[in-house]
Amino acid sequence: AVVREGLPLYFRGRGKDGSPIITFPEFSGFNEVSDEDFVNVVTYLTSIPSMDAASIGFIIILDRRKDKWNSAITSLARIAGCFPGNLQLVLVLKPSRLLQRAIADVSMRLHRDDFKLKVPVRMLLSVWTLNLHGYIDKGQLTCDLGGTLDYCHSQWIHHRTAIENFALTVKSTAQMLQQFGTDLAETELPNDVQCTKDLLITHTEKHDKLKDELKLAIKQGNTLLSCIKDQASKTESHILNPDEVENQTTAERLLAQLDETENAFEQFWSRHHLKLEQCLQLRHFEQDFREVKVSLDGLTETLLGLSDTGDCVAQVEHLLGDLKTLEDKESLEKAQLHAQHGDQLIQSNHYAVDSIRPKCVELRRICDDLSNEAKKKRDILTKSLEIHKRIDESGVYLLASQAVDRCQTQEGAEAALQDIERYMNSAKEQQLSHLKDLSNQYEIVLSEWVKVQMKRITMFEKRHASLKKLSAKQTRPVQPVAPRPESSPKRTLPKIPHHTAPSNFFVLPFLNSHIMNELIETERLYVEELQSIIEGYAAALDDPELIYLIPPSLENKKEVLFGNLPEIYVFHQKTFLKELENSVEKPELVGTCFLKRKEELQIYEKYCQNKLRSEALWRQCGDSMFFQECQKRLDHKLSLDAYLLKPVQRITKYQLMLKEMLKCSKNSEGTAELEEALATMLDIIKSVNDSMHQIAITGFEGNLNDLGKLLMQGSFNVWTDHKKGHSKVKDLARFKPMQRHLFLYHKMLLFCKKREETSDGHEKSPSYSFKHSLKMSSVGITENVKGDIKKFEIWYNGREEVYIVQAPSMEVKNTWVSEIRKVLTSQLEACRGISEQTSLNSPFTQTRSTKKLVTNYPGENMIQLPLSKGLSPLCADPAPLTNPAWRQRITSL
C-alpha cells in the first residue's frame, strides 16, 4: 500500500553475480516518509527474491541527480540504519548541478571513512557515463538509467498484489482443511445405525464443501500463473525479466503447496471415510446379530420344549413333523449367512475384527448346538417310531385279550398256548429280540406307556412257558365251584394292593441308582476334560513346535492361567473317581466318599481365588494363534476359557446331586451320611465364596489367617454412636448411615468399604478397603433396636463404641446374630473352662461375665464375653451355614 501510494521503490533487475537490485528513484518527498513505512516497504522488497539470491546481497541504486546532496546523505543514513537484508553495494548518482556536485565531492572526502564503515558506497557522476554500466549490465537497467530493461511498475504491483492474495487463500484453505481433519479425528463413532448414517452424511457434505473451496483456490492460482506467462507470450523474442521469473516461481510454488495439501487431505479423508463406512457395516452387523440371536434363542427354546417321546405312532409322526418344520425355518440359514458376512468383514481388514469374530463363533456354535440337538431328537423319535410300529406287530394285544380264568383249566391253557404258538410261528424272525434291544438302548427316552407295553412283551415268553406247564399237568380234575352270589351277607373280600402301593420300595432305589450312574458318568467326563486341558494346552506351552505361536504376555504365566488345575486333575483321576466307582453298587454309601475327602476338596478354594487372575490373562492373549491351534488339534468346539470354568461348575454340581439322592433316600441306610455330605459340600462352597471376597480386602495391616476361620461376610448400613467424639458429629452419625461390608472371624470383626473396580471395560470386580476392626473378646450385641426389626447393635468395651447395623432382611439379621452369639458363647465356655483350673484369685473367678445384661432399652437381650486383654480364647467350630443367596452366587460363578 505504501508503494502504491507514493514511495516509488523499484525491485528490478539483477547484478552480474545475480544479486537483486533495488532502485530508489528521484522523489522529492522521500524524507517525509515515516521510518515505519520505510522499514515495511524495504522489508517486503527484500523478502521477494529467493533465499539463494538474497544471500548474495542486495545492490541499491540511489538516484539523486536532480536533488540536493543533503537529501542523498539522509537517504544513505536511513538505508544504513534500517536495511534488513544483506547489503552488497550502494550506487549513488550524485546531483548534476555544479554547486551540489562540488558539495558532494567535499562531503565525500570529509566523511568517506564513515560511509565505508557502515555502507559500501560508490559515488557516480552521471548516468551517461560508463561508470554505472561497469557495475550493472545494461540489460538489467531501466531506460531512465540508460538501460534496456522493459519494466512497468503498475503491472509489477498488480502481479504482486495478486500473488499475495493467492498466498493468503492458500494459507486459509490449509487452515480450514487442518481444522476439519482435527474435528474428524476427535469425533467419536456412534453406537447405532441411524446416528452413524447421519454422521457419514454430515462429514461427506463438509468434505464436498471444502473440496469446492480447494478447487476454487487452485483455479485462482492457475489464472494468476497464466497472467504472468501471458506477458512472455506476447512476442516471441520476449524474455521474462528476473522480477517476472520470481513471480512465476512464487505462483508455481504456491500451487504445488496447494496440490500437496489437497493430496494429504484426500488421503486422510479416504481413511476416515473408510472407517465411517466400516463403522456403519459394524452397526448393521451388530443389529442383524441381535435379531438373529433372538430368533435363534426362540428356536432353541421351542426345540428344547419339543418332546422326544410319544405314546403312539401318530403322536411320534406328528412330533417328527414339528421337528422338520423347525429345521426348515430360515433362522439357521440367516445365522449361517450372517456368520459368512462377518467372515467377509474380517477378510476385508475391518478395524473391529475383535468384536466381529466372537459373534461369528457364537452364531456357529448356536447353529451347531441346534443341529446336534435336532439330530439327537430325530434319532430318538425315529427309533421311538420304530418301537411303536413293532409294538403294534408284537402281539401285545394278544396277551391282553387272553382271559386269566380261562387259563386255569387244561383246555383253556392249551387253547391260549395254541394262540401264542400260532403267533410266534407267524412272527418275523428276531422281531421280539430286536425290539428288546431297541427298548434297552433307548429306555431313558421311552414314555411310561411304552415301558408298560415293553414289560408285556417280555412277559410273552414267560406266558408261553407257564401255559406250556399248565397244559402238560395231569392232575385230578378240579371240582367246579359255583360263584358266590353278589348278595353274600356282609363278607368283604380282602383288598388286593395296587402296584402303586410298594412303588417307593422299587422306584426310589432305582432313581438313586440312576443318579449315581449320572454322578459317575459326569465325573468320568470331567476327568477327561481336565486331562484334555492339561495335555492339550498346558503341555503345549513346552512344545518346541508351538513355541513361536506363544504370545509374549503368556510367557512364564502357566501357573497364572491354569492355577492348581493339575492338582485337581490328579485328585479326581487317581482318588475320587475310583472311590465313586467302588460305590456304584451301593449308592447309599456315596456320602462317605465326600466326607472322607472333605480336606482334599478344599483345593477348589485355591483354584477359585486364582480365577480372576486367570481371566485377566486370558483377555490379554485369548485370541492368539497358539490357543486356536491347540483348540484345532483337540477338536474342541469351545475355547479354553469355557473349559477353565469347568472346576467351578463341578464343585457346585455335587451338592445338587447329593440333594437329589437325599430326596430318594429318606429313612434308609446312608441317609445320615448323605445329609452330612451335603452340609459339607455347602460349607466348602461357602468357604470358596467367602475366600474370594477375603482376598479382595485391602489396607489391613496384619495377617488375615491369624484371625481364625471366616464365618460370615455381607454388606450392611452402619450407624455409629460413640461416647467419645464431638456431639454434633455423633448426632449427625445417627441419621447418615455408612455402607460397610462386614467380615466376621472367630477372633475379630472387620468393617470394610466396598468398591467396584472395572478392568479393560469388563465386568466390575469388588474390592474392600479396610476401615475398622473389633476384637471379638470385647464385643457385645443387642439383638433388637427400636424402630426397625432389621437392626441390631454391636458394641465394644462396655458401649464405648456402638455400631447400629441394619441388615437387608430379617433372615440375614437372624443369621448374623445367631453366628455372633455362637462365637461369644464358645468364648464364654472356653473362659469358664480355664477359670475352673485357675485359682480363686484369678480375675476370671470374679462375677464379671453374665449372659444377659439389661441395656438402656428394657426387655432387650445382649451378650458380651469379658475376657482379659491378651487372652486368646478357644474357638469353637460352629456348624456351617447354608445361605441360599451365597450358594446361588457361587453357582452362577
XYZ file of C-alpha atoms in Angstrom, residues 42-715:
674
model
C 12.145 -2.290 2.352
C 11.396 -5.468 4.376
C 8.757 -6.510 1.866
C 11.058 -5.895 -1.136
C 13.890 -7.896 0.445
C 11.512 -10.857 1.096
C 10.565 -11.248 -2.582
C 13.787 -12.790 -4.011
C 14.698 -16.369 -3.345
C 16.933 -17.225 -0.404
C 19.843 -18.007 -2.701
C 19.597 -14.643 -4.425
C 19.118 -12.777 -1.142
C 22.168 -14.457 0.371
C 24.404 -12.896 -2.305
C 23.446 -9.430 -1.175
C 21.368 -6.555 -2.492
C 22.527 -3.704 -4.743
C 20.894 -0.312 -4.125
C 20.811 2.419 -6.761
C 20.177 5.804 -5.157
C 19.254 8.300 -7.902
C 19.757 11.920 -6.635
C 20.743 13.642 -9.806
C 18.044 16.293 -9.516
C 18.107 16.551 -5.718
C 20.351 18.162 -3.149
C 23.296 16.439 -1.602
C 21.798 16.678 1.894
C 18.898 14.533 0.701
C 21.358 11.933 -0.587
C 23.215 11.952 2.761
C 19.909 11.480 4.652
C 18.862 8.624 2.373
C 22.220 6.884 2.836
C 21.949 7.173 6.612
C 18.404 5.749 6.625
C 19.418 2.836 4.389
C 22.432 2.075 6.544
C 20.359 2.168 9.745
C 17.361 0.007 8.905
C 18.041 -2.041 5.790
C 17.016 -5.626 6.825
C 18.854 -7.564 4.153
C 22.425 -8.380 3.268
C 23.687 -5.187 1.618
C 26.404 -5.688 -1.005
C 26.728 -2.298 -2.704
C 25.156 1.166 -2.827
C 25.483 3.124 -6.080
C 24.734 6.846 -5.673
C 24.079 9.070 -8.678
C 25.291 12.485 -7.461
C 23.359 15.710 -8.095
C 24.029 17.005 -11.617
C 24.092 20.706 -10.705
C 27.569 22.133 -10.312
C 27.195 23.526 -6.799
C 25.619 20.370 -5.407
C 28.241 18.249 -7.131
C 31.014 20.309 -5.550
C 29.405 19.972 -2.140
C 29.135 16.221 -2.700
C 32.841 15.941 -3.553
C 33.912 17.897 -0.443
C 31.483 15.974 1.768
C 32.638 12.616 0.470
C 36.302 13.455 1.197
C 35.390 14.506 4.725
C 33.042 11.616 5.545
C 34.385 8.800 3.347
C 35.576 6.754 6.285
C 32.156 6.898 7.971
C 30.429 5.618 4.884
C 32.925 2.787 4.428
C 32.286 1.606 7.963
C 28.523 1.401 7.563
C 27.619 1.053 3.895
C 29.785 0.267 0.851
C 29.147 3.335 -1.354
C 30.189 4.148 -4.905
C 29.665 7.781 -5.991
C 28.907 8.016 -9.680
C 28.994 11.304 -11.550
C 26.384 10.756 -14.210
C 24.303 8.038 -15.672
C 25.563 8.758 -19.168
C 28.983 7.655 -18.219
C 30.014 4.083 -18.347
C 30.563 4.010 -14.571
C 27.089 2.577 -13.760
C 27.267 0.077 -16.608
C 30.556 -1.100 -15.216
C 28.725 -2.394 -12.130
C 25.434 -3.495 -13.693
C 24.708 -4.894 -17.101
C 22.830 -2.540 -19.386
C 20.066 -5.115 -19.893
C 19.261 -5.053 -16.172
C 18.715 -1.297 -16.022
C 15.607 0.599 -16.999
C 15.619 3.188 -19.707
C 15.778 6.103 -17.191
C 19.164 4.738 -16.072
C 20.398 4.217 -19.567
C 19.435 0.568 -19.799
C 17.154 -1.545 -21.988
C 15.091 -3.383 -19.310
C 11.351 -3.274 -20.060
C 9.698 -2.554 -16.693
C 6.145 -1.440 -15.781
C 5.806 -0.559 -12.121
C 1.965 -0.635 -12.076
C 1.950 -4.086 -13.661
C 4.510 -5.296 -11.093
C 2.278 -4.011 -8.261
C -0.747 -5.736 -9.839
C 1.061 -9.075 -10.048
C 2.475 -8.840 -6.537
C -0.973 -7.974 -5.121
C -2.499 -10.984 -6.869
C 0.298 -13.243 -5.576
C -0.159 -12.036 -2.004
C -3.927 -12.577 -2.188
C -3.349 -16.062 -3.560
C -0.874 -16.798 -0.747
C -3.483 -15.769 1.827
C -6.041 -18.006 0.097
C -3.632 -20.953 0.239
C -2.968 -20.336 3.923
C -6.649 -20.002 4.887
C -7.535 -23.089 2.842
C -4.812 -25.125 4.564
C -6.063 -23.950 7.971
C -9.651 -24.945 7.133
C -8.524 -28.383 5.971
C -6.411 -28.844 9.087
C -9.302 -27.837 11.360
C -11.644 -30.190 9.528
C -9.120 -33.014 9.900
C -8.834 -32.297 13.635
C -12.622 -32.374 14.013
C -12.788 -35.700 12.175
C -10.039 -37.217 14.303
C -11.754 -36.174 17.551
C -15.206 -37.425 16.521
C -16.410 -40.467 18.485
C -18.045 -43.190 16.428
C -21.790 -43.673 17.184
C -23.237 -46.900 18.561
C -26.319 -47.253 16.373
C -27.058 -47.429 12.667
C -29.022 -44.186 12.244
C -26.511 -41.958 14.042
C -23.689 -43.498 12.011
C -25.582 -42.769 8.780
C -26.191 -39.171 9.853
C -22.533 -38.691 10.782
C -21.380 -40.116 7.457
C -23.697 -37.768 5.539
C -22.612 -34.723 7.593
C -18.902 -35.393 7.158
C -19.338 -36.072 3.441
C -21.149 -32.753 2.949
C -18.388 -30.871 4.796
C -15.765 -32.659 2.705
C -17.518 -31.749 -0.559
C -17.778 -28.104 0.520
C -14.078 -27.926 1.374
C -13.292 -29.697 -1.870
C -15.103 -26.915 -3.761
C -13.108 -24.296 -1.833
C -9.932 -26.110 -2.749
C -10.855 -26.265 -6.413
C -11.639 -22.530 -6.377
C -8.234 -21.747 -4.855
C -6.473 -23.910 -7.458
C -8.404 -22.139 -10.209
C -7.324 -18.757 -8.787
C -3.679 -19.844 -8.772
C -3.808 -21.169 -12.325
C -5.363 -17.894 -13.508
C -2.576 -15.905 -11.827
C 0.100 -18.120 -13.354
C -1.476 -17.723 -16.788
C -1.424 -13.921 -16.467
C 2.280 -13.998 -15.616
C 3.077 -16.327 -18.502
C 0.955 -14.350 -20.956
C 3.408 -11.463 -20.579
C 6.119 -13.612 -22.132
C 3.897 -14.974 -24.871
C 3.075 -11.579 -26.363
C 6.162 -11.612 -28.553
C 8.369 -14.494 -29.492
C 11.529 -12.603 -28.584
C 10.336 -11.506 -25.164
C 12.242 -12.983 -22.278
C 10.961 -12.834 -18.742
C 12.939 -10.471 -16.580
C 14.115 -11.623 -13.147
C 11.127 -9.997 -11.433
C 8.683 -11.871 -13.650
C 10.623 -15.082 -13.128
C 10.359 -14.588 -9.334
C 6.602 -14.020 -9.618
C 6.154 -17.128 -11.764
C 8.242 -19.227 -9.382
C 6.232 -17.970 -6.393
C 2.907 -18.758 -8.085
C 4.102 -22.243 -9.071
C 5.397 -22.871 -5.542
C 2.042 -21.870 -4.019
C 0.192 -24.086 -6.494
C 2.477 -27.010 -5.630
C 1.867 -26.403 -1.926
C -1.865 -26.344 -2.558
C -1.602 -29.568 -4.539
C 0.305 -31.285 -1.713
C -2.307 -30.087 0.772
C -5.077 -31.477 -1.416
C -3.348 -34.865 -1.748
C -2.743 -35.122 2.007
C -6.327 -34.123 2.735
C -7.735 -36.659 0.290
C -5.610 -39.435 1.801
C -6.808 -38.567 5.285
C -10.411 -38.303 4.095
C -10.250 -41.655 2.328
C -9.055 -43.306 5.554
C -11.700 -41.538 7.635
C -14.444 -42.272 5.105
C -13.413 -45.932 5.050
C -13.586 -46.057 8.862
C -17.046 -44.474 8.849
C -18.244 -46.975 6.242
C -16.747 -49.835 8.267
C -18.432 -48.422 11.378
C -21.753 -48.411 9.539
C -21.100 -52.010 8.416
C -20.319 -52.942 12.030
C -23.509 -51.337 13.367
C -25.568 -53.149 10.711
C -23.769 -56.379 11.602
C -24.441 -55.911 15.321
C -28.095 -55.035 14.733
C -28.610 -58.066 12.493
C -26.716 -60.208 15.013
C -29.098 -59.201 17.791
C -32.110 -60.000 15.616
C -30.694 -63.364 14.545
C -29.705 -64.158 18.145
C -33.249 -63.505 19.376
C -34.623 -65.708 16.604
C -32.159 -68.496 17.425
C -32.942 -68.264 21.134
C -36.630 -68.653 20.369
C -35.888 -71.583 18.085
C -33.706 -73.179 20.774
C -36.435 -72.762 23.379
C -39.009 -74.301 21.033
C -36.694 -77.174 20.165
C -35.903 -77.924 23.808
C -39.617 -77.833 24.595
C -40.375 -80.350 21.840
C -40.980 -83.758 23.370
C -38.881 -86.668 22.161
C -41.298 -89.318 23.364
C -44.760 -90.341 22.256
C -47.439 -92.872 23.227
C -48.401 -93.969 19.729
C -47.300 -93.980 16.115
C -49.449 -90.994 15.169
C -48.097 -88.863 18.013
C -44.466 -89.674 17.173
C -45.076 -88.915 13.477
C -46.610 -85.596 14.496
C -43.529 -84.800 16.606
C -41.264 -85.654 13.682
C -43.292 -83.296 11.502
C -42.902 -80.493 14.056
C -39.172 -81.168 14.220
C -38.859 -80.952 10.430
C -40.765 -77.662 10.478
C -38.288 -76.256 12.999
C -35.329 -77.428 10.912
C -36.772 -75.809 7.771
C -37.085 -72.378 9.373
C -34.967 -69.570 7.929
C -33.318 -68.680 11.239
C -30.487 -71.183 10.849
C -29.813 -70.141 7.263
C -29.840 -66.458 8.237
C -27.412 -67.170 11.066
C -25.019 -69.006 8.733
C -25.219 -66.207 6.149
C -24.639 -63.620 8.847
C -21.574 -65.511 10.075
C -20.276 -65.620 6.479
C -20.854 -61.879 6.208
C -18.792 -61.448 9.374
C -16.005 -63.531 7.820
C -16.052 -61.229 4.786
C -15.715 -58.188 7.037
C -12.774 -59.829 8.808
C -11.065 -60.641 5.492
C -11.535 -57.024 4.356
C -9.289 -55.878 7.249
C -12.126 -54.381 9.246
C -10.930 -52.383 12.254
C -13.344 -54.185 14.626
C -12.155 -57.740 13.999
C -12.012 -58.445 17.748
C -15.713 -57.604 18.044
C -16.887 -59.421 14.900
C -15.052 -62.736 15.290
C -16.615 -63.751 18.675
C -20.096 -63.079 17.306
C -19.417 -65.282 14.273
C -18.113 -68.005 16.568
C -21.175 -67.719 18.803
C -23.591 -67.913 15.856
C -21.887 -71.023 14.510
C -21.843 -72.576 17.966
C -25.569 -71.987 18.417
C -26.264 -73.373 14.935
C -24.168 -76.450 15.684
C -25.923 -76.946 19.019
C -29.307 -76.615 17.344
C -28.340 -79.031 14.577
C -26.943 -81.541 17.057
C -30.000 -81.273 19.295
C -32.337 -81.635 16.309
C -30.363 -84.643 15.055
C -30.457 -86.195 18.522
C -34.229 -85.719 18.789
C -34.729 -87.015 15.243
C -32.743 -90.180 16.000
C -34.684 -90.760 19.221
C -38.048 -90.106 17.580
C -37.124 -92.343 14.649
C -36.227 -95.195 16.976
C -39.330 -94.467 19.038
C -41.436 -94.690 15.880
C -39.834 -97.998 15.030
C -40.522 -99.304 18.553
C -44.170 -98.242 18.351
C -44.629 -99.937 14.994
C -43.050 -103.126 16.294
C -45.186 -102.985 19.428
C -48.249 -102.897 17.200
C -46.954 -106.032 15.491
C -45.632 -107.782 18.610
C -48.752 -109.458 19.869
C -49.155 -107.365 22.989
C -52.872 -107.172 22.365
C -52.984 -110.953 22.077
C -51.737 -111.227 25.667
C -54.228 -108.633 26.819
C -57.141 -110.476 25.195
C -56.414 -113.799 26.899
C -58.640 -114.115 29.982
C -56.787 -115.409 33.001
C -59.717 -117.514 34.289
C -59.847 -119.478 31.031
C -56.218 -120.490 31.512
C -56.966 -122.201 34.858
C -58.162 -125.367 33.121
C -56.033 -127.606 30.971
C -58.273 -126.999 27.948
C -58.101 -123.204 28.362
C -54.309 -123.270 28.801
C -53.933 -125.430 25.685
C -56.103 -123.016 23.678
C -54.140 -119.990 24.861
C -50.896 -121.841 24.183
C -52.005 -122.627 20.623
C -52.787 -118.905 20.032
C -49.367 -117.854 21.254
C -47.522 -120.535 19.277
C -49.517 -119.651 16.164
C -48.411 -116.009 16.503
C -44.803 -116.961 17.280
C -44.680 -119.144 14.163
C -46.016 -116.310 12.018
C -43.944 -113.528 13.641
C -40.997 -112.113 11.782
C -37.591 -113.545 12.521
C -35.842 -111.995 15.554
C -38.641 -109.427 15.848
C -39.013 -109.721 19.621
C -35.289 -109.823 20.347
C -34.650 -106.814 18.107
C -37.468 -104.946 19.809
C -35.987 -105.709 23.237
C -32.582 -104.478 22.086
C -34.145 -101.219 20.923
C -36.035 -100.770 24.182
C -32.915 -101.433 26.278
C -30.903 -98.972 24.211
C -33.487 -96.177 24.420
C -35.031 -96.972 27.816
C -34.405 -93.432 29.157
C -36.464 -91.706 26.464
C -39.373 -94.162 26.380
C -42.685 -92.961 27.746
C -44.355 -94.761 30.634
C -46.987 -96.272 28.337
C -44.294 -97.686 26.056
C -42.418 -99.113 29.049
C -45.605 -100.876 30.154
C -46.022 -102.349 26.698
C -42.394 -103.457 26.685
C -42.931 -105.219 30.000
C -45.847 -107.040 28.426
C -43.624 -108.091 25.561
C -41.075 -109.518 27.988
C -43.972 -111.459 29.526
C -44.648 -113.119 26.180
C -42.050 -115.829 26.678
C -42.977 -116.211 30.351
C -46.660 -116.652 29.397
C -45.678 -119.203 26.804
C -43.659 -121.221 29.336
C -46.374 -121.025 32.005
C -49.127 -122.137 29.618
C -46.981 -124.979 28.435
C -46.622 -126.237 32.030
C -50.349 -125.882 32.703
C -51.318 -127.764 29.607
C -48.885 -130.560 30.412
C -50.125 -131.182 34.026
C -52.118 -134.382 34.548
C -53.786 -133.838 37.874
C -57.131 -134.686 39.299
C -59.963 -132.728 37.847
C -60.754 -129.543 39.554
C -64.208 -129.523 41.118
C -66.185 -126.628 39.745
C -67.389 -124.271 42.423
C -70.336 -122.040 41.867
C -69.519 -118.401 42.129
C -70.624 -116.651 45.314
C -73.777 -114.593 44.843
C -73.369 -110.831 44.707
C -75.644 -110.560 47.692
C -73.498 -112.630 50.019
C -74.026 -111.463 53.567
C -71.577 -108.769 54.535
C -68.362 -110.664 53.761
C -65.762 -108.365 52.347
C -63.095 -109.752 50.121
C -59.521 -108.982 51.105
C -58.252 -105.938 49.224
C -55.595 -106.684 46.686
C -52.985 -103.960 46.897
C -52.388 -101.905 43.752
C -48.984 -101.801 42.127
C -48.598 -98.235 43.260
C -48.529 -99.167 46.938
C -44.992 -100.574 47.049
C -43.763 -98.269 44.313
C -41.358 -96.377 46.586
C -39.786 -99.675 47.535
C -38.696 -100.144 43.905
C -38.691 -96.648 42.412
C -36.546 -94.855 44.990
C -33.610 -97.308 44.780
C -33.924 -97.177 41.013
C -33.789 -93.373 40.998
C -30.883 -93.411 43.417
C -29.036 -95.806 41.152
C -29.829 -93.608 38.179
C -28.460 -90.513 39.948
C -25.393 -92.496 40.996
C -24.773 -93.529 37.383
C -25.126 -89.926 36.294
C -22.690 -88.826 39.004
C -20.069 -91.363 37.893
C -20.533 -90.712 34.162
C -20.250 -86.946 34.590
C -17.223 -87.479 36.846
C -15.522 -89.532 34.132
C -16.311 -86.870 31.556
C -14.993 -84.203 33.921
C -11.706 -86.079 34.381
C -11.389 -86.466 30.595
C -11.939 -82.746 30.110
C -9.308 -81.891 32.740
C -6.893 -84.272 31.032
C -7.526 -82.622 27.638
C -6.820 -79.178 29.149
C -3.547 -80.275 30.730
C -2.260 -82.329 27.804
C -3.688 -80.158 25.034
C -2.954 -76.682 26.404
C -0.670 -76.668 29.446
C 1.754 -79.220 27.988
C 1.663 -77.445 24.628
C 3.325 -74.413 26.217
C 6.501 -76.507 26.344
C 6.103 -77.876 22.802
C 9.013 -76.640 20.575
C 6.751 -76.784 17.504
C 4.320 -74.254 19.008
C 6.712 -72.033 20.928
C 6.765 -69.428 18.161
C 2.974 -69.013 18.486
C 3.042 -68.281 22.220
C 2.264 -64.573 22.820
C 4.779 -62.600 24.938
C 2.154 -61.869 27.600
C 1.814 -65.630 28.250
C 5.480 -66.409 28.823
C 6.167 -67.868 32.292
C 2.461 -67.457 33.156
C 1.343 -71.111 33.079
C 0.514 -71.183 36.790
C -1.458 -67.936 36.483
C -3.575 -69.256 33.607
C -4.204 -72.790 34.905
C -3.812 -72.303 38.676
C -3.716 -75.610 40.560
C -5.682 -77.433 37.834
C -3.075 -80.274 37.649
C -3.547 -80.876 41.373
C -7.337 -81.055 40.904
C -6.913 -83.477 37.994
C -4.628 -85.832 39.943
C -7.036 -85.901 42.903
C -10.089 -86.744 40.779
C -8.342 -89.148 38.411
C -6.439 -91.198 40.976
C -8.652 -90.939 44.047
C -12.145 -89.524 43.871
C -13.342 -91.174 40.629
C -12.200 -94.622 41.787
C -13.961 -94.266 45.133
C -17.186 -93.223 43.403
C -16.925 -96.208 41.035
C -16.481 -98.524 44.016
C -19.773 -97.201 45.415
C -21.809 -97.834 42.257
C -23.414 -100.992 43.703
C -24.258 -99.223 46.983
C -25.355 -95.641 46.217
C -26.324 -95.141 49.843
C -22.618 -95.139 50.737
C -21.682 -92.305 48.364
C -21.955 -89.776 51.197
C -18.965 -91.429 52.844
C -16.830 -90.589 49.775
C -17.461 -86.874 50.209
C -16.930 -86.964 53.973
C -13.722 -88.916 53.589
C -12.300 -86.432 51.074
C -13.508 -83.247 52.746
C -9.996 -81.835 53.211
C -8.852 -82.698 49.659
C -11.863 -80.900 48.171
C -10.588 -77.668 49.744
C -8.179 -77.398 46.774
C -11.012 -75.734 44.856
C -10.674 -72.724 47.137
C -7.177 -72.035 45.777
C -8.375 -72.502 42.193
C -11.289 -70.084 42.568
C -9.061 -67.486 44.236
C -6.794 -67.552 41.159
C -9.730 -67.387 38.708
C -9.759 -63.588 38.435
C -6.042 -63.502 37.543
C -6.572 -66.287 35.038
C -9.465 -64.469 33.363
C -7.459 -61.222 33.162
C -4.566 -63.071 31.474
C -6.979 -64.804 29.091
C -8.412 -61.454 27.995
C -4.889 -60.361 27.033
C -3.892 -63.361 24.943
C -7.044 -65.425 24.335
C -7.188 -64.521 20.629
C -3.639 -65.669 19.887
C -2.846 -68.259 17.221
C -1.406 -70.553 19.913
C -4.793 -71.225 21.529
C -6.503 -71.507 18.158
C -4.002 -74.161 17.080
C -4.418 -76.077 20.360
C -8.208 -75.935 20.045
C -7.964 -77.175 16.473
C -5.771 -80.119 17.498
C -8.179 -81.096 20.296
C -11.210 -80.611 18.029
C -12.900 -78.594 20.798
C -15.944 -76.596 19.851
C -15.418 -74.196 22.761
C -12.342 -72.148 23.590
C -10.089 -72.746 26.594
C -11.825 -70.236 28.862
C -15.015 -72.307 28.760
C -13.092 -75.381 29.930
C -11.290 -73.433 32.660
C -14.736 -72.753 34.116
C -15.428 -76.496 34.494
C -13.922 -76.859 38.021
C -16.104 -74.010 39.326
C -19.167 -75.623 37.779
C -18.220 -79.074 39.055
C -17.779 -78.146 42.705
C -21.270 -76.580 42.695
C -22.788 -79.585 40.902
C -22.012 -82.073 43.678
C -24.404 -80.532 46.184
C -27.245 -80.624 43.639
C -26.749 -84.347 43.038
C -26.499 -85.021 46.769
C -29.807 -83.223 47.265
C -31.477 -85.413 44.638
C -30.083 -88.581 46.211
C -31.228 -87.407 49.612
C -34.787 -86.979 48.315
C -34.759 -90.602 47.199
C -33.169 -91.976 50.388
C -35.441 -90.813 53.189
C -35.233 -93.027 56.286
C -32.952 -95.533 54.598
C -29.402 -96.676 55.046
C -26.821 -93.949 54.455
C -29.265 -91.045 54.867
C -27.293 -89.538 57.754
C -24.045 -89.701 55.766
C -25.743 -88.073 52.771
C -27.061 -85.227 54.929
C -23.635 -84.683 56.432
C -22.011 -84.839 52.975
C -24.488 -82.232 51.661
C -23.724 -79.940 54.588
C -20.000 -80.443 53.948
C -20.259 -79.508 50.274
C -22.365 -76.446 51.059
C -19.772 -75.435 53.618
C -16.999 -75.861 51.037
C -18.932 -73.716 48.547
C -19.464 -71.073 51.199
C -15.773 -71.153 52.138
C -14.800 -70.769 48.491
C -17.165 -67.824 48.067
C -16.020 -66.189 51.312
C -12.351 -66.655 50.460
C -12.856 -64.926 47.102
C -14.247 -61.940 48.996
C -11.471 -62.153 51.583
C -8.659 -61.875 49.010
C -10.185 -58.571 47.880
C -9.575 -56.927 51.291
C -7.003 -54.122 51.062
C -5.358 -51.944 53.688
C -5.474 -54.404 56.606
C -2.172 -54.342 58.468
C -1.893 -57.884 59.656
C -2.316 -61.491 58.623
C -5.926 -62.466 57.980
C -5.044 -66.099 58.621
C -4.360 -65.209 62.267
C -7.988 -64.160 62.767
C -9.315 -67.703 62.604
C -11.952 -69.041 60.248
C -14.028 -66.593 58.202
C -17.583 -67.298 59.361
C -19.738 -64.644 57.651
C -19.457 -61.718 55.247
C -22.002 -59.299 53.853
C -22.985 -55.667 53.186
